[in-house]
Amino acid sequence: MKKKYWLILIIIIIIIIIGGIIFYKSTVKDSKIGNNKNSQQIVDYILNISSYEAQVTVTVSSNKNNNKYILKQTYQSPNKSTQEVIEPSNIAGVRIENDGTNLKIENSNLSLSAILKNYIYLANNCLDLYSFIEDYKNDENANFEEKETEIIMRASSNIDNIYVQEKILHIDKKTYAPTQMEIRDNKQKTTIYILYNEVKIN
C-alpha cells in the first residue's frame, strides 16, 4: 500500500515538473512575441507624435571642420516648428520659425544673410524630429530593428541634398524617447549628429 502511495506521489510530482517546464517555455515564447509587438507600438508612438519640446546638441561635420550647436526645438502639429540657438554664444538667441510655408528668422543683433551663409543647417528642417517622421512615413523602404535597449528607425531623406540622404533615429525602449539621430550623406558618412539631451513629448 505504501509503495503505491509513493509511486502515485512521484508520478504527480513528475507531472507537475513537466507542466511547469511547458508553462515556462510557453511564457518565454509569448514574452518574445510581446516584445516584437511592443516594438511596433513604440514605432507607431513616435510616428504619431503631435507635439514635443527638446533640447539637442547638434554636431555638423564637413571636410574642413566640425561645428557644434545647442538648440531648443519645439513642434506643434501639423507643421509649426521653432528652433532657438542656445550655444554658441555669438548666435545665441537666434530663433527660426517654420509654419510649413514661411520661414522666419529673428535676431536683431545679426543680419539675415550672415545666418544663412554661415549656419545654413540651422534654417533647414532636417534637424527636426518631425522631419524624420515625415521622411519615415513617405519612404516605402523605411524600416526599424530592435536591439536590447533601443529601437533603431531608418529612413531616406526627401531633401535633394547629397549631404542629407539617410536618417537613423535611436529610440529608448523604456522611455519611448529619442536619444540620438544620425544624418548621413550619399557615401554613408555621418554629416550631422543630433544628441537629444532633453525631450518632452506632449
Short mmCIF file of C-alpha atoms in Angstrom, two decimals:
data_model
loop_
_atom_site.label_atom_id
_atom_site.label_comp_id
_atom_site.label_asym_id
_atom_site.label_seq_id
_atom_site.Cartn_x
_atom_site.Cartn_y
_atom_site.Cartn_z
CA MET A 1 0.00 0.00 0.00
CA LYS A 2 2.83 2.37 0.93
CA LYS A 3 4.63 1.56 -2.33
CA LYS A 4 1.54 2.52 -4.36
CA TYR A 5 1.21 5.73 -2.36
CA TRP A 6 4.82 6.75 -3.04
CA LEU A 7 4.53 5.73 -6.70
CA ILE A 8 1.42 7.89 -7.16
CA LEU A 9 3.15 10.78 -5.34
CA ILE A 10 6.25 10.52 -7.58
CA ILE A 11 4.05 10.45 -10.71
CA ILE A 12 2.19 13.58 -9.54
CA ILE A 13 5.49 15.38 -8.85
CA ILE A 14 6.82 14.44 -12.32
CA ILE A 15 3.60 15.70 -13.93
CA ILE A 16 3.87 18.99 -12.01
CA ILE A 17 7.52 19.43 -13.06
CA ILE A 18 6.75 18.68 -16.73
CA GLY A 19 3.76 21.02 -16.60
CA GLY A 20 5.94 23.74 -15.10
CA ILE A 21 8.55 23.37 -17.85
CA ILE A 22 5.89 23.55 -20.57
CA PHE A 23 4.32 26.61 -18.93
CA TYR A 24 7.73 28.33 -18.64
CA LYS A 25 8.58 27.75 -22.29
CA SER A 26 5.15 28.99 -23.32
CA THR A 27 5.58 32.12 -21.19
CA VAL A 28 9.02 32.88 -22.67
CA LYS A 29 7.67 32.41 -26.19
CA ASP A 30 4.73 34.72 -25.51
CA SER A 31 7.10 37.25 -23.97
CA LYS A 32 9.21 37.32 -27.14
CA ILE A 33 6.14 37.79 -29.29
CA GLY A 34 5.01 40.56 -26.94
CA ASN A 35 8.34 42.35 -27.29
CA ASN A 36 8.03 42.34 -31.07
CA LYS A 37 4.55 43.77 -30.81
CA ASN A 38 5.76 46.32 -28.30
CA SER A 39 8.49 47.45 -30.70
CA GLN A 40 5.91 48.18 -33.37
CA GLN A 41 3.86 50.08 -30.80
CA ILE A 42 6.86 52.24 -29.92
CA VAL A 43 7.47 52.99 -33.61
CA ASP A 44 3.80 53.90 -34.04
CA TYR A 45 4.02 56.11 -30.96
CA ILE A 46 6.93 58.05 -32.49
CA LEU A 47 5.19 58.36 -35.87
CA ASN A 48 2.07 59.81 -34.23
CA ILE A 49 3.71 62.48 -32.08
CA SER A 50 1.61 65.64 -32.29
CA SER A 51 3.87 67.99 -30.31
CA TYR A 52 7.16 67.98 -28.45
CA GLU A 53 9.86 70.13 -26.89
CA ALA A 54 13.52 69.16 -26.94
CA GLN A 55 16.97 70.45 -26.16
CA VAL A 56 19.52 68.97 -28.51
CA THR A 57 23.22 69.11 -29.21
CA VAL A 58 23.86 69.18 -32.96
CA THR A 59 27.27 68.44 -34.46
CA VAL A 60 27.69 69.32 -38.13
CA SER A 61 30.72 67.72 -39.79
CA SER A 62 32.31 68.85 -43.02
CA ASN A 63 35.62 68.23 -44.75
CA LYS A 64 37.10 71.30 -43.10
CA ASN A 65 35.72 71.33 -39.56
CA ASN A 66 33.03 70.41 -37.04
CA ASN A 67 30.50 72.90 -35.70
CA LYS A 68 28.52 72.24 -32.56
CA TYR A 69 25.24 73.89 -31.53
CA ILE A 70 22.85 73.55 -28.64
CA LEU A 71 19.29 74.18 -29.76
CA LYS A 72 15.86 74.30 -28.24
CA GLN A 73 13.30 72.76 -30.58
CA THR A 74 9.51 72.76 -30.45
CA TYR A 75 6.93 71.22 -32.76
CA GLN A 76 3.16 71.54 -32.94
CA SER A 77 1.10 69.51 -35.39
CA PRO A 78 0.52 69.80 -38.27
CA ASN A 79 3.66 71.73 -39.32
CA LYS A 80 4.62 74.50 -36.90
CA SER A 81 8.17 74.28 -35.61
CA THR A 82 10.74 76.52 -33.95
CA GLN A 83 14.46 76.30 -33.29
CA GLU A 84 16.25 78.64 -30.91
CA VAL A 85 20.03 78.73 -30.59
CA ILE A 86 21.35 78.45 -27.04
CA GLU A 87 25.02 77.98 -27.98
CA PRO A 88 27.42 79.14 -29.42
CA SER A 89 27.15 82.50 -27.72
CA ASN A 90 27.83 84.51 -30.89
CA ILE A 91 24.49 83.44 -32.36
CA ALA A 92 22.60 82.70 -29.12
CA GLY A 93 19.02 83.91 -29.29
CA VAL A 94 18.58 83.30 -33.00
CA ARG A 95 15.06 81.94 -33.40
CA ILE A 96 13.86 80.19 -36.52
CA GLU A 97 10.13 79.64 -37.04
CA ASN A 98 8.64 77.48 -39.76
CA ASP A 99 4.91 77.08 -40.32
CA GLY A 100 5.24 74.78 -43.31
CA THR A 101 5.01 77.66 -45.77
CA ASN A 102 7.01 80.56 -44.35
CA LEU A 103 10.44 80.64 -42.70
CA LYS A 104 11.02 83.43 -40.19
CA ILE A 105 14.38 84.18 -38.59
CA GLU A 106 14.54 86.58 -35.64
CA ASN A 107 17.52 88.23 -34.02
CA SER A 108 18.07 91.96 -34.07
CA ASN A 109 21.81 91.62 -33.45
CA LEU A 110 22.61 89.58 -36.56
CA SER A 111 21.93 90.12 -40.23
CA LEU A 112 19.80 87.53 -42.03
CA SER A 113 22.39 86.95 -44.77
CA ALA A 114 25.13 86.15 -42.25
CA ILE A 115 23.00 83.49 -40.57
CA LEU A 116 22.04 81.76 -43.80
CA LYS A 117 25.58 81.88 -45.17
CA ASN A 118 27.41 80.51 -42.13
CA TYR A 119 24.76 78.40 -40.44
CA ILE A 120 22.72 77.01 -43.30
CA TYR A 121 21.63 73.81 -41.49
CA LEU A 122 20.01 75.83 -38.70
CA ALA A 123 17.41 77.06 -41.17
CA ASN A 124 16.89 73.58 -42.59
CA ASN A 125 14.14 71.46 -41.07
CA CYS A 126 16.25 68.31 -41.49
CA LEU A 127 17.30 68.80 -37.86
CA ASP A 128 13.73 68.43 -36.60
CA LEU A 129 12.28 65.20 -35.27
CA TYR A 130 9.07 65.79 -37.19
CA SER A 131 11.12 65.96 -40.41
CA PHE A 132 12.35 62.43 -39.71
CA ILE A 133 8.78 61.32 -39.02
CA GLU A 134 7.62 62.67 -42.40
CA ASP A 135 10.56 61.02 -44.16
CA TYR A 136 9.76 57.69 -42.49
CA LYS A 137 6.09 57.86 -43.44
CA ASN A 138 6.90 58.71 -47.06
CA ASP A 139 9.70 56.18 -47.57
CA GLU A 140 8.47 52.79 -48.79
CA ASN A 141 11.79 51.24 -47.72
CA ALA A 142 11.79 52.73 -44.22
CA ASN A 143 12.41 50.11 -41.56
CA PHE A 144 13.30 49.54 -37.94
CA GLU A 145 15.24 46.99 -35.93
CA GLU A 146 15.09 46.04 -32.28
CA LYS A 147 18.17 45.97 -30.08
CA GLU A 148 18.44 45.02 -26.43
CA THR A 149 17.80 48.53 -25.09
CA GLU A 150 16.71 50.51 -28.13
CA ILE A 151 14.87 50.58 -31.41
CA ILE A 152 16.64 51.95 -34.48
CA MET A 153 14.49 53.50 -37.20
CA ARG A 154 15.90 54.21 -40.68
CA ALA A 155 14.52 56.33 -43.49
CA SER A 156 15.75 58.07 -46.63
CA SER A 157 15.55 61.84 -46.64
CA ASN A 158 13.22 63.57 -49.09
CA ILE A 159 15.60 66.54 -49.30
CA ASP A 160 17.51 66.79 -52.57
CA ASN A 161 20.90 67.19 -50.94
CA ILE A 162 23.85 64.80 -51.21
CA TYR A 163 24.80 65.59 -47.59
CA VAL A 164 21.37 64.65 -46.25
CA GLN A 165 20.50 61.23 -47.69
CA GLU A 166 19.68 58.89 -44.81
CA LYS A 167 18.41 59.42 -41.27
CA ILE A 168 18.84 56.97 -38.41
CA LEU A 169 16.84 57.57 -35.23
CA HIS A 170 17.53 55.74 -31.94
CA ILE A 171 14.63 55.25 -29.51
CA ASP A 172 14.97 54.16 -25.89
CA LYS A 173 12.72 51.13 -25.31
CA LYS A 174 11.97 52.04 -21.70
CA THR A 175 11.15 55.73 -22.07
CA TYR A 176 9.94 55.69 -25.72
CA ALA A 177 12.01 58.86 -26.19
CA PRO A 178 14.55 59.59 -28.95
CA THR A 179 18.15 59.52 -27.76
CA GLN A 180 20.11 60.36 -30.92
CA MET A 181 19.81 60.79 -34.66
CA GLU A 182 22.44 60.43 -37.39
CA ILE A 183 22.10 62.08 -40.79
CA ARG A 184 24.33 60.56 -43.46
CA ASP A 185 25.44 61.67 -46.89
CA ASN A 186 25.44 59.72 -50.16
CA LYS A 187 28.67 57.97 -49.10
CA GLN A 188 27.22 56.83 -45.74
CA LYS A 189 29.31 59.35 -43.82
CA THR A 190 27.64 61.00 -40.82
CA THR A 191 27.35 64.69 -41.65
CA ILE A 192 25.00 65.67 -38.81
CA TYR A 193 24.75 64.07 -35.38
CA ILE A 194 21.92 65.05 -33.03
CA LEU A 195 22.01 64.16 -29.34
CA TYR A 196 18.70 64.55 -27.51
CA ASN A 197 19.61 65.98 -24.10
CA GLU A 198 16.02 66.56 -23.01
CA VAL A 199 12.78 65.52 -24.69
CA LYS A 200 9.23 66.27 -23.60
CA ILE A 201 6.57 64.66 -25.75
CA ASN A 202 3.09 66.08 -25.22
#
